[in-house]
Coordinates of C-alpha atoms in Angstrom, one line a residue:
X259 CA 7.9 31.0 -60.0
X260 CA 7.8 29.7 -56.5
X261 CA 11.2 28.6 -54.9
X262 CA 11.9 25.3 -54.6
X263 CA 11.8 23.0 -51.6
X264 CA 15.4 23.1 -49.8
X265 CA 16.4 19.7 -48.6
X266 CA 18.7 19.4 -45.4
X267 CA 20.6 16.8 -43.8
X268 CA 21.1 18.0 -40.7
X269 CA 23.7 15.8 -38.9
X270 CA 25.3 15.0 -36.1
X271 CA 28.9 15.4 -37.8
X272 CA 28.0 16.9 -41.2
X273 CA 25.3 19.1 -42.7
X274 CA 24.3 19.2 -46.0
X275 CA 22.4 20.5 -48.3
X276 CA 20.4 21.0 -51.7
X277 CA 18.0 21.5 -53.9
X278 CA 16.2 20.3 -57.3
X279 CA 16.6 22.4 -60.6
X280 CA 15.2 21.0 -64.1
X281 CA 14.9 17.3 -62.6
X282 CA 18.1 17.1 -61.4
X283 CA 20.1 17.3 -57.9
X284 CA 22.4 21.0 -57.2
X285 CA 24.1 19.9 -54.0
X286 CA 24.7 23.2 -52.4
X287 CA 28.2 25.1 -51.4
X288 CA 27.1 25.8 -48.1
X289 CA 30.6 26.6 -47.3
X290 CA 33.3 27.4 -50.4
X291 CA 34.4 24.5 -52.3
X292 CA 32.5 21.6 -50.3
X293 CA 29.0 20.2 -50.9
X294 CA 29.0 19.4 -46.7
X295 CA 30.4 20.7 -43.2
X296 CA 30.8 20.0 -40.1
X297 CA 27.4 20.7 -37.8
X298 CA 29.7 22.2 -35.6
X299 CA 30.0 26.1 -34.0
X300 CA 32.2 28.4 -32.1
X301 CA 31.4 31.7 -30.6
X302 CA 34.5 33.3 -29.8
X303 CA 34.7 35.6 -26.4
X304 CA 34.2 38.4 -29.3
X305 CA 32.4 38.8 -32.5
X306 CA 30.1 36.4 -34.3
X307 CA 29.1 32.6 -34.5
X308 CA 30.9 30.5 -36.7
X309 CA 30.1 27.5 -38.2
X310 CA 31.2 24.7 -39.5
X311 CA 34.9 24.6 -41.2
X312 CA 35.2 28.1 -39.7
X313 CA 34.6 26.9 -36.4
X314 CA 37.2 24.0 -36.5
X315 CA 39.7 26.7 -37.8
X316 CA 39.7 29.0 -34.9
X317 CA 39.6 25.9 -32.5
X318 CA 42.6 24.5 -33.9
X319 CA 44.2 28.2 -33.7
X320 CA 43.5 28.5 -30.0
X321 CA 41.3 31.7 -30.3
X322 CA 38.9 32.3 -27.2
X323 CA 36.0 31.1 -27.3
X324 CA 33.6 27.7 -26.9
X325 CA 33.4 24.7 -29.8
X326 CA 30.5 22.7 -30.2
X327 CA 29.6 19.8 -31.9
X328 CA 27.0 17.0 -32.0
X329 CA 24.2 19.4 -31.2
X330 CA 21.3 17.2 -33.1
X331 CA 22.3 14.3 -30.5
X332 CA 20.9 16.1 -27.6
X333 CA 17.6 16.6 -29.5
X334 CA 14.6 15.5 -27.2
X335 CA 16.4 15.9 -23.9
X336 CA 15.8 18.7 -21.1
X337 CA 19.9 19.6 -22.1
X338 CA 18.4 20.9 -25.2
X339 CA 16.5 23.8 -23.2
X340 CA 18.8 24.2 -20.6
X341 CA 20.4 27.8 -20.7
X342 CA 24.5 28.0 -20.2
X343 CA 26.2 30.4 -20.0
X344 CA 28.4 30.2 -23.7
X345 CA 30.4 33.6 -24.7
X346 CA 29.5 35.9 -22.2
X347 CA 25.7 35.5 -22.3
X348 CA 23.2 32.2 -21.6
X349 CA 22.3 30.4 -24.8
X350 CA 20.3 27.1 -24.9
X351 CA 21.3 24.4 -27.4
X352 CA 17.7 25.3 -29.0
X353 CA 18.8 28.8 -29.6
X354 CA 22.5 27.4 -31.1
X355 CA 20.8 24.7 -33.7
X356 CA 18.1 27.8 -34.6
X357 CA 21.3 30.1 -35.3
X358 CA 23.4 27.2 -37.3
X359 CA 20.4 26.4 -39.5
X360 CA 19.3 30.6 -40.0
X361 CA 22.8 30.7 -41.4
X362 CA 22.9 27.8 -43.6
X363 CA 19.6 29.3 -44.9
X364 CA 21.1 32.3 -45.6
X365 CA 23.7 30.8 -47.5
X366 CA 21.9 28.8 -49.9
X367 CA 19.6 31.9 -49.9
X368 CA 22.7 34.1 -51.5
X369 CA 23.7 31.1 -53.6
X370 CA 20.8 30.1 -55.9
X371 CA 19.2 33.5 -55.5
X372 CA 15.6 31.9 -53.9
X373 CA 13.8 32.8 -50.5
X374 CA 13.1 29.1 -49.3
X375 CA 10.5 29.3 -46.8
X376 CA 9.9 25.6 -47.2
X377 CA 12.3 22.4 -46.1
X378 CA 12.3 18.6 -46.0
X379 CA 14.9 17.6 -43.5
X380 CA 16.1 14.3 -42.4
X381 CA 15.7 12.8 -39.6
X382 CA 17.0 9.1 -38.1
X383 CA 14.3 6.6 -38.1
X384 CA 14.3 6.8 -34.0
X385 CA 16.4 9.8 -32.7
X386 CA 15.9 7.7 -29.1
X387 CA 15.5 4.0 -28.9
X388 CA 12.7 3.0 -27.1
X389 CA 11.5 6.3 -26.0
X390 CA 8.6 7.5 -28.4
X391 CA 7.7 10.3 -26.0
X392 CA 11.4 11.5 -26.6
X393 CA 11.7 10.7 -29.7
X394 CA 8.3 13.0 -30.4
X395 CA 9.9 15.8 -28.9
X396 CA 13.3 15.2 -30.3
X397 CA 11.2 15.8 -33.6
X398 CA 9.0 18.7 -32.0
X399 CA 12.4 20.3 -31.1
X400 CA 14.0 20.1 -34.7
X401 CA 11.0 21.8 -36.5
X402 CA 11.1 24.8 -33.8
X403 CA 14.2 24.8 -34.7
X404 CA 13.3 25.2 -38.4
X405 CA 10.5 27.8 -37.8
X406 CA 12.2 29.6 -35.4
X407 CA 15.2 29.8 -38.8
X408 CA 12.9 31.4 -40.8
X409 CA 11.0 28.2 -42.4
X410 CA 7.0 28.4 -43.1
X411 CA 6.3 24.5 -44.1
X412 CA 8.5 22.1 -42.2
X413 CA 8.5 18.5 -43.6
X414 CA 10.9 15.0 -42.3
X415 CA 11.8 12.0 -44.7
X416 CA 13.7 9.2 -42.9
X417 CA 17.3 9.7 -43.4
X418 CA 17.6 5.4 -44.7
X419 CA 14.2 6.1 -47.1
X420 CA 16.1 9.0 -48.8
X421 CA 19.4 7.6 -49.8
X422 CA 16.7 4.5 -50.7
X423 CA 15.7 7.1 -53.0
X424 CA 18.8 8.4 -54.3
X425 CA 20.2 4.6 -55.0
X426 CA 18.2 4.4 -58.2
X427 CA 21.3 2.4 -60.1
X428 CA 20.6 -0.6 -57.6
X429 CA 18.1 -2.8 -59.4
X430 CA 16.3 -5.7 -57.1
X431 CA 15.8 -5.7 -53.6
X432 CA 18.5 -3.4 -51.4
X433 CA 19.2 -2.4 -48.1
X434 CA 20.3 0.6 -46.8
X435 CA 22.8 0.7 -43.7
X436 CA 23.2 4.3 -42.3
X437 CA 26.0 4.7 -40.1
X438 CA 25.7 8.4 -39.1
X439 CA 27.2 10.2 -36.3
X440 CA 24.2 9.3 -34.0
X441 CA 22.3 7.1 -34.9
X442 CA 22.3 3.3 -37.3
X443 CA 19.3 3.3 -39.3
X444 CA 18.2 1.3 -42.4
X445 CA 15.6 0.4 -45.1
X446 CA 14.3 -2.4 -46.8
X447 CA 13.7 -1.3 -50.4
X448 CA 12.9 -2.6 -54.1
X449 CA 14.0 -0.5 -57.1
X450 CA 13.3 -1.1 -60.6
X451 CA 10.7 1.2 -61.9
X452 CA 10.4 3.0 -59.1
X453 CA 11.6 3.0 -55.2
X454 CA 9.4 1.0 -53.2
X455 CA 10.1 1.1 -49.3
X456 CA 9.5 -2.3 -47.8
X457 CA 10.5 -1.8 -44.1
X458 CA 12.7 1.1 -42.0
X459 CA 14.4 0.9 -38.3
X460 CA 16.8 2.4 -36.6
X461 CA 18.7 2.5 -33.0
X462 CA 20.8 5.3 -31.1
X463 CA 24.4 4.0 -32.1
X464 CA 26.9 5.9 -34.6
X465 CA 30.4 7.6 -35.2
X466 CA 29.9 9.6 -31.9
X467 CA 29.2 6.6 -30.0
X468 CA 32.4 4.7 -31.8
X469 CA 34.3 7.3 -31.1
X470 CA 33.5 7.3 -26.8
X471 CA 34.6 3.6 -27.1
X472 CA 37.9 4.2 -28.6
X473 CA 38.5 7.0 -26.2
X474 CA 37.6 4.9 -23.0
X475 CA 39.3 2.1 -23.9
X476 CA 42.7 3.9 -25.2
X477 CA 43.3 7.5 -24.4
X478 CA 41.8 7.4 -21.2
X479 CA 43.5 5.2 -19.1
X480 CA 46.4 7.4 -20.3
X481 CA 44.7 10.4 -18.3
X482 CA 44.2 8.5 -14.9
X483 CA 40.7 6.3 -16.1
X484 CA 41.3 2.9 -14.4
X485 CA 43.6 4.5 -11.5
X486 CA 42.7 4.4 -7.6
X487 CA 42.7 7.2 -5.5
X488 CA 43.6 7.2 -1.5
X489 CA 41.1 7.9 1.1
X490 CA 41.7 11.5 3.0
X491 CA 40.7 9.6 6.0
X492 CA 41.2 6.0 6.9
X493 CA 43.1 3.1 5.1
X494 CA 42.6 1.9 1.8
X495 CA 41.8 2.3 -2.0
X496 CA 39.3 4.0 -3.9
X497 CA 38.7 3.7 -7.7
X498 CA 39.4 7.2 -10.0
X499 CA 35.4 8.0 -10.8
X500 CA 34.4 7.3 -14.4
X501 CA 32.0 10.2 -14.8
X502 CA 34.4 12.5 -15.7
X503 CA 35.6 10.5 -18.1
X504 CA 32.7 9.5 -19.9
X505 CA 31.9 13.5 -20.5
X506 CA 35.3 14.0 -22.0
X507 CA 34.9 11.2 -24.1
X508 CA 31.6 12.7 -25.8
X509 CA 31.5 15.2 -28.0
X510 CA 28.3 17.1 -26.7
X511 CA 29.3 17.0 -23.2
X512 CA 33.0 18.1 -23.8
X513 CA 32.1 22.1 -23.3
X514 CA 30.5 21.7 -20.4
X515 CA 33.5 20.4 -18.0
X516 CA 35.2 23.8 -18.9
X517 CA 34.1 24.6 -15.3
X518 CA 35.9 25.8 -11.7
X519 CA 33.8 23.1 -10.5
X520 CA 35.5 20.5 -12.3
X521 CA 38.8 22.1 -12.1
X522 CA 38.5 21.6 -8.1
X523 CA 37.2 18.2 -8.6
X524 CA 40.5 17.4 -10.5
X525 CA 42.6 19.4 -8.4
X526 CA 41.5 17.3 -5.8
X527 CA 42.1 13.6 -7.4
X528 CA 45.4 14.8 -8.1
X529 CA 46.1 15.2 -4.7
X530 CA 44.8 11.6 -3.9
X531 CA 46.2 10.1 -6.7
X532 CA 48.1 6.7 -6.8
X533 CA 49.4 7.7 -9.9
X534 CA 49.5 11.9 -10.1
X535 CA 51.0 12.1 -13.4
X536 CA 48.1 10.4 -15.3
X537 CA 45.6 12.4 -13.3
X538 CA 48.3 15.1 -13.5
X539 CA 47.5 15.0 -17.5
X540 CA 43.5 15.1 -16.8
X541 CA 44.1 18.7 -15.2
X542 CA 45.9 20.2 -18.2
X543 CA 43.2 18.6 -20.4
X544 CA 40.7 20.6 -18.3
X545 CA 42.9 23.8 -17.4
X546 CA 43.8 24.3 -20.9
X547 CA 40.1 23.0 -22.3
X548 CA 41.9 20.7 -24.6
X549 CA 38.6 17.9 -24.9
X550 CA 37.7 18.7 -28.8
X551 CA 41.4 18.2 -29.3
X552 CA 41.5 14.9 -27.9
X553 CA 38.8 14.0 -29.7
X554 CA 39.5 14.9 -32.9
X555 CA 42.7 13.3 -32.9
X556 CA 40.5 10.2 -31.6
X557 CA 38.8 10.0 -34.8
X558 CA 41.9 10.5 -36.4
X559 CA 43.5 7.1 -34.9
X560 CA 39.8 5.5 -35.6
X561 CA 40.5 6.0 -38.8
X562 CA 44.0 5.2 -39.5
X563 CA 43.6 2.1 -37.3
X564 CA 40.3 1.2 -39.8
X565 CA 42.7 1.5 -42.9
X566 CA 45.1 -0.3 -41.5
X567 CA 47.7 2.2 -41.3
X568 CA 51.1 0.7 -39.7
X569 CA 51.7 1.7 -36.4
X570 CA 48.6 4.0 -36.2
X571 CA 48.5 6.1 -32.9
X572 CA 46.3 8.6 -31.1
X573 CA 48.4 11.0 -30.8
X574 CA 48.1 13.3 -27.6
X575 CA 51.6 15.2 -27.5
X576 CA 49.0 18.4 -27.1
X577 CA 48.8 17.2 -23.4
X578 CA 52.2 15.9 -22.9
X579 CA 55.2 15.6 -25.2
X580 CA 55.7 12.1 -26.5
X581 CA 52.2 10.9 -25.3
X582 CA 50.3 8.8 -27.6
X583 CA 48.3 5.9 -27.4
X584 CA 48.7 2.8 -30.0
X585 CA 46.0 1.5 -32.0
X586 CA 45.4 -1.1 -34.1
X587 CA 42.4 -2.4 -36.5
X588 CA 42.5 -5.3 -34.0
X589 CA 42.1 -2.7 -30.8
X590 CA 40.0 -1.0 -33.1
X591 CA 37.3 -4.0 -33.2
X592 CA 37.9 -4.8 -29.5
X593 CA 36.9 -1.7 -28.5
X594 CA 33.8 -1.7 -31.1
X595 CA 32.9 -5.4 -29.9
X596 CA 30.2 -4.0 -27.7
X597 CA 28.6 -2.5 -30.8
X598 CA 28.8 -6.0 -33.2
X599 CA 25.1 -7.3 -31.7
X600 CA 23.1 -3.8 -31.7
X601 CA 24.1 -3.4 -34.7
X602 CA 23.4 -7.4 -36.2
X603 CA 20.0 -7.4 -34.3
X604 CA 18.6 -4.3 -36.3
X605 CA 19.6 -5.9 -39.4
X606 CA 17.8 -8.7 -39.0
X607 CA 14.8 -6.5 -37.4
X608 CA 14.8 -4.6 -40.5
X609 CA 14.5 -8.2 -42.8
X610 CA 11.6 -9.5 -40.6
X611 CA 9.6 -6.4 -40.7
X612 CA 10.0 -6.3 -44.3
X613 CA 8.9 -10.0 -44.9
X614 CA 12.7 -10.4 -46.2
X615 CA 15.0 -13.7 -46.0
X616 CA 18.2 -12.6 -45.8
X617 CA 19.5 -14.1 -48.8
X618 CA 17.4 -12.6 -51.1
X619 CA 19.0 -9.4 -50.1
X620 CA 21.0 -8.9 -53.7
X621 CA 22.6 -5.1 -52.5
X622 CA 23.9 -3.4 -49.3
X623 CA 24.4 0.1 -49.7
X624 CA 26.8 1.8 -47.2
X625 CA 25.2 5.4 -46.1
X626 CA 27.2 7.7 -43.7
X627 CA 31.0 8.2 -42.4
X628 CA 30.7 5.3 -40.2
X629 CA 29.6 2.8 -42.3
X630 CA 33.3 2.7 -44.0
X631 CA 34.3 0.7 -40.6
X632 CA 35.6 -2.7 -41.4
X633 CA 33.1 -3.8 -38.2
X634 CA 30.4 -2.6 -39.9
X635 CA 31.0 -4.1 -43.3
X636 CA 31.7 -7.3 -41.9
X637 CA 28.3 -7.0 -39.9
X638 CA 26.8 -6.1 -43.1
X639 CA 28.1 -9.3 -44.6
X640 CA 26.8 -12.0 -41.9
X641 CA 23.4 -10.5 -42.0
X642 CA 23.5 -10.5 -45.8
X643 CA 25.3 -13.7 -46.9
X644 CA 24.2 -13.4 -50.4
X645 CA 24.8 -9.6 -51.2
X646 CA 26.9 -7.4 -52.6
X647 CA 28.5 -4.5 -50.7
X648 CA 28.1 -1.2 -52.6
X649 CA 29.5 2.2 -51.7
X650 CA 27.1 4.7 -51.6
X651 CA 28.1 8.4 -51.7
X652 CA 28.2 8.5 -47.8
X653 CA 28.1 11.6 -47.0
X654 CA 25.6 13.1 -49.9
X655 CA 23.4 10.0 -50.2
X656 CA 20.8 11.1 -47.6
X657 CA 20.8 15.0 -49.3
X658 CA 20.3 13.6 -52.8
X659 CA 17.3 11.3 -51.9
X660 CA 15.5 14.4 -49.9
X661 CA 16.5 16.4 -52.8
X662 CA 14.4 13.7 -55.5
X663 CA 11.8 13.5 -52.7
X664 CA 10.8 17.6 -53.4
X665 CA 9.3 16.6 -56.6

């Protein structure tokens, strides 16, 4: 008996994965006791890639060694094929994706006992807005990836279409709202009977993206962001460059200011510097490579702040002792405003290509991490008057769907 199809949702946070026995969905253990993990990897100065869980772990213990995460967002760009030098030898990101999904093949290989040699993975309606020729190879890049990992037949589903797929308790006409780590997609859909796709779109905005906001606009400025700098000749102020900033602040870039290039770069602001101790804090962030730190205790804060926790904080004591910066659900949303229109406008694009008035949109299903922000929901809600908001299972819903769609 042939194996079955193994469906993957390869994202830019999480990875998961599964498969379709007797009619009915097995989610997948691709690490023990958890039916997703991180898309995430470290290769340590010795020894082998981990992934996932694994590679958070030896982060967090300080072992030697580079983190990466958000690989899949870098997908159709000339970074993707770029070698660096990563552990000792030079890697592209190409190489990295084709070694996280050999693994997770591997695993769910030794799990259910099959040799899959086919997939159907996921994929955002548009990995780049506006940019079919990247978005083409962003695609094209993803099923090398999958070849290159030991898969014969490479198939994609839109990520929105399959958790339209796997919401077969919603009766009427739905619509899926996706808020992955990358990328917002949705679908137009009518279930009864059936699952019939009416209309899919999608833009570049997620988690990651959130995520860059809250960092510029609140742990930054505590590392210098906003500062001036004097001149080393002449009179006068300069502004403390952004660039550096923005690269901390997002997740793909993060590994690659672990540099003696950017070391000098801050050495020298720090010498410029209206204010050295704030700068002072940039140069242990980059001396002691501390950006996936930062970061994670980012989303930390994002999320406290989104449930409303009482005096929620990002929390940065790892850079200075006592150093934290507040934030609230109302900070929260300011820094997000930027994000309220991108995200309305695709609604609505959505509802026109599908023929749909608004109102006669009877379910909203939340998909993905991100869509549990209060920003979203309330987005959700304007374009949507007349709906109800269901909870999806965001982080499975996309896995499931691909899973039915093997049939």
């Amino acid at each position: 008996m042939p194996a079955p199809t193994l469906a993957v949702d390869f994202g830019t946070s999480n990875t998961a994965a599964a498969i379709l026995e007797g009619g009915a969905i097995r989610r997948l253990e691709i690490e023990p006791g958890a039916e997703t993990l991180p898309t995430a990897v470290f290769f340590p100065a010795r020894g082998d890639m981990r992934i996932g869980s694994d590679a958070a772990r030896a982060l967090i213990a300080g072992d030697e060694g580079r983190y990466m995460r958000a690989l899949k967002s870098v997908l159709g760009t000339p970074l993707f094929h770029d070698p660096r030098l990563i552990a000792g030898r030079r890697r592209t990101l190409a190489e990295i994706v084709t070694a996280f999904l050999a693994t997770l093949k591997q695993r769910a290989e030794a799990q259910t006992g099959h040799r899959f040699t086919r997939v159907l993975s996921g994929r955002p309606v548009h990995f780049h807005t506006s940019a079919p020729d990247r978005d083409q190879q962003a695609e094209a890049d993803l099923r090398a990836c999958y070849n290159a990992a030991g898969f014969d037949t490479v198939d994609f589903l839109f990520e929105p279409e399959a958790a339209a797929i796997a919401s077969r308790e919603t009766q009427g006409l739905g619509l899926i709202v996706d808020i992955g780590g990358g990328t917002s997609d949705f679908t137009v859909f009518r279930s009864g009977g059936g699952t019939e796709i009416l209309a899919s779109h999608g833009i570049r905005l997620g988690g990651t993206d959130f995520d860059h906001a809250i960092s510029m606009d609140h742990a930054m400025p505590l590392l210098g962001l906003g500062g001036q700098l004097r001149r080393t000749l002449g009179e006068g102020l300069l502004p403390v460059p952004r660039g550096i900033y923005v690269d901390l602040s997002t997740w793909a870039m993060i590994p690659f200011l672990y540099a003696r290039e950017t070391e000098r770069l801050v050495e020298d602001m720090v010498k410029h510097a209206v204010d050295p101790r704030a700068l002072g804090r940039l140069a242990t962030v980059i001396t002691d490579q501390l950006g996936h730190d930062l970061a994670f205790t980012v989303e930390a804060g994002k999320i406290a702040a989104n449930d409303g926790t009482a005096r929620a904080a990002i929390d940065m004591a790892m850079i200075e002792t006592g150093l934290a910066a507040p934030i609230s659900r109302t900070s929260l949303n300011g820094a997000l405003s930027a994000s309220r229109e991108p995200l309305t406008t695709a609604i609505r694009q959505t509802l026109f290509s599908a023929c749909i008035d608004p109102m006669a949109v009877e379910t909203v299903v939340l998909v993905g991490g991100s869509s549990l922000l209060s920003l979203v929901q309330d987005e959700a809600r304007a374009a949507c008057p007349a709906a109800r908001l269901h909870r999806s299972e965001v982080f499975t819903a996309v896995v499931d769907g691909l899973a039915l769609a093997t049939a």
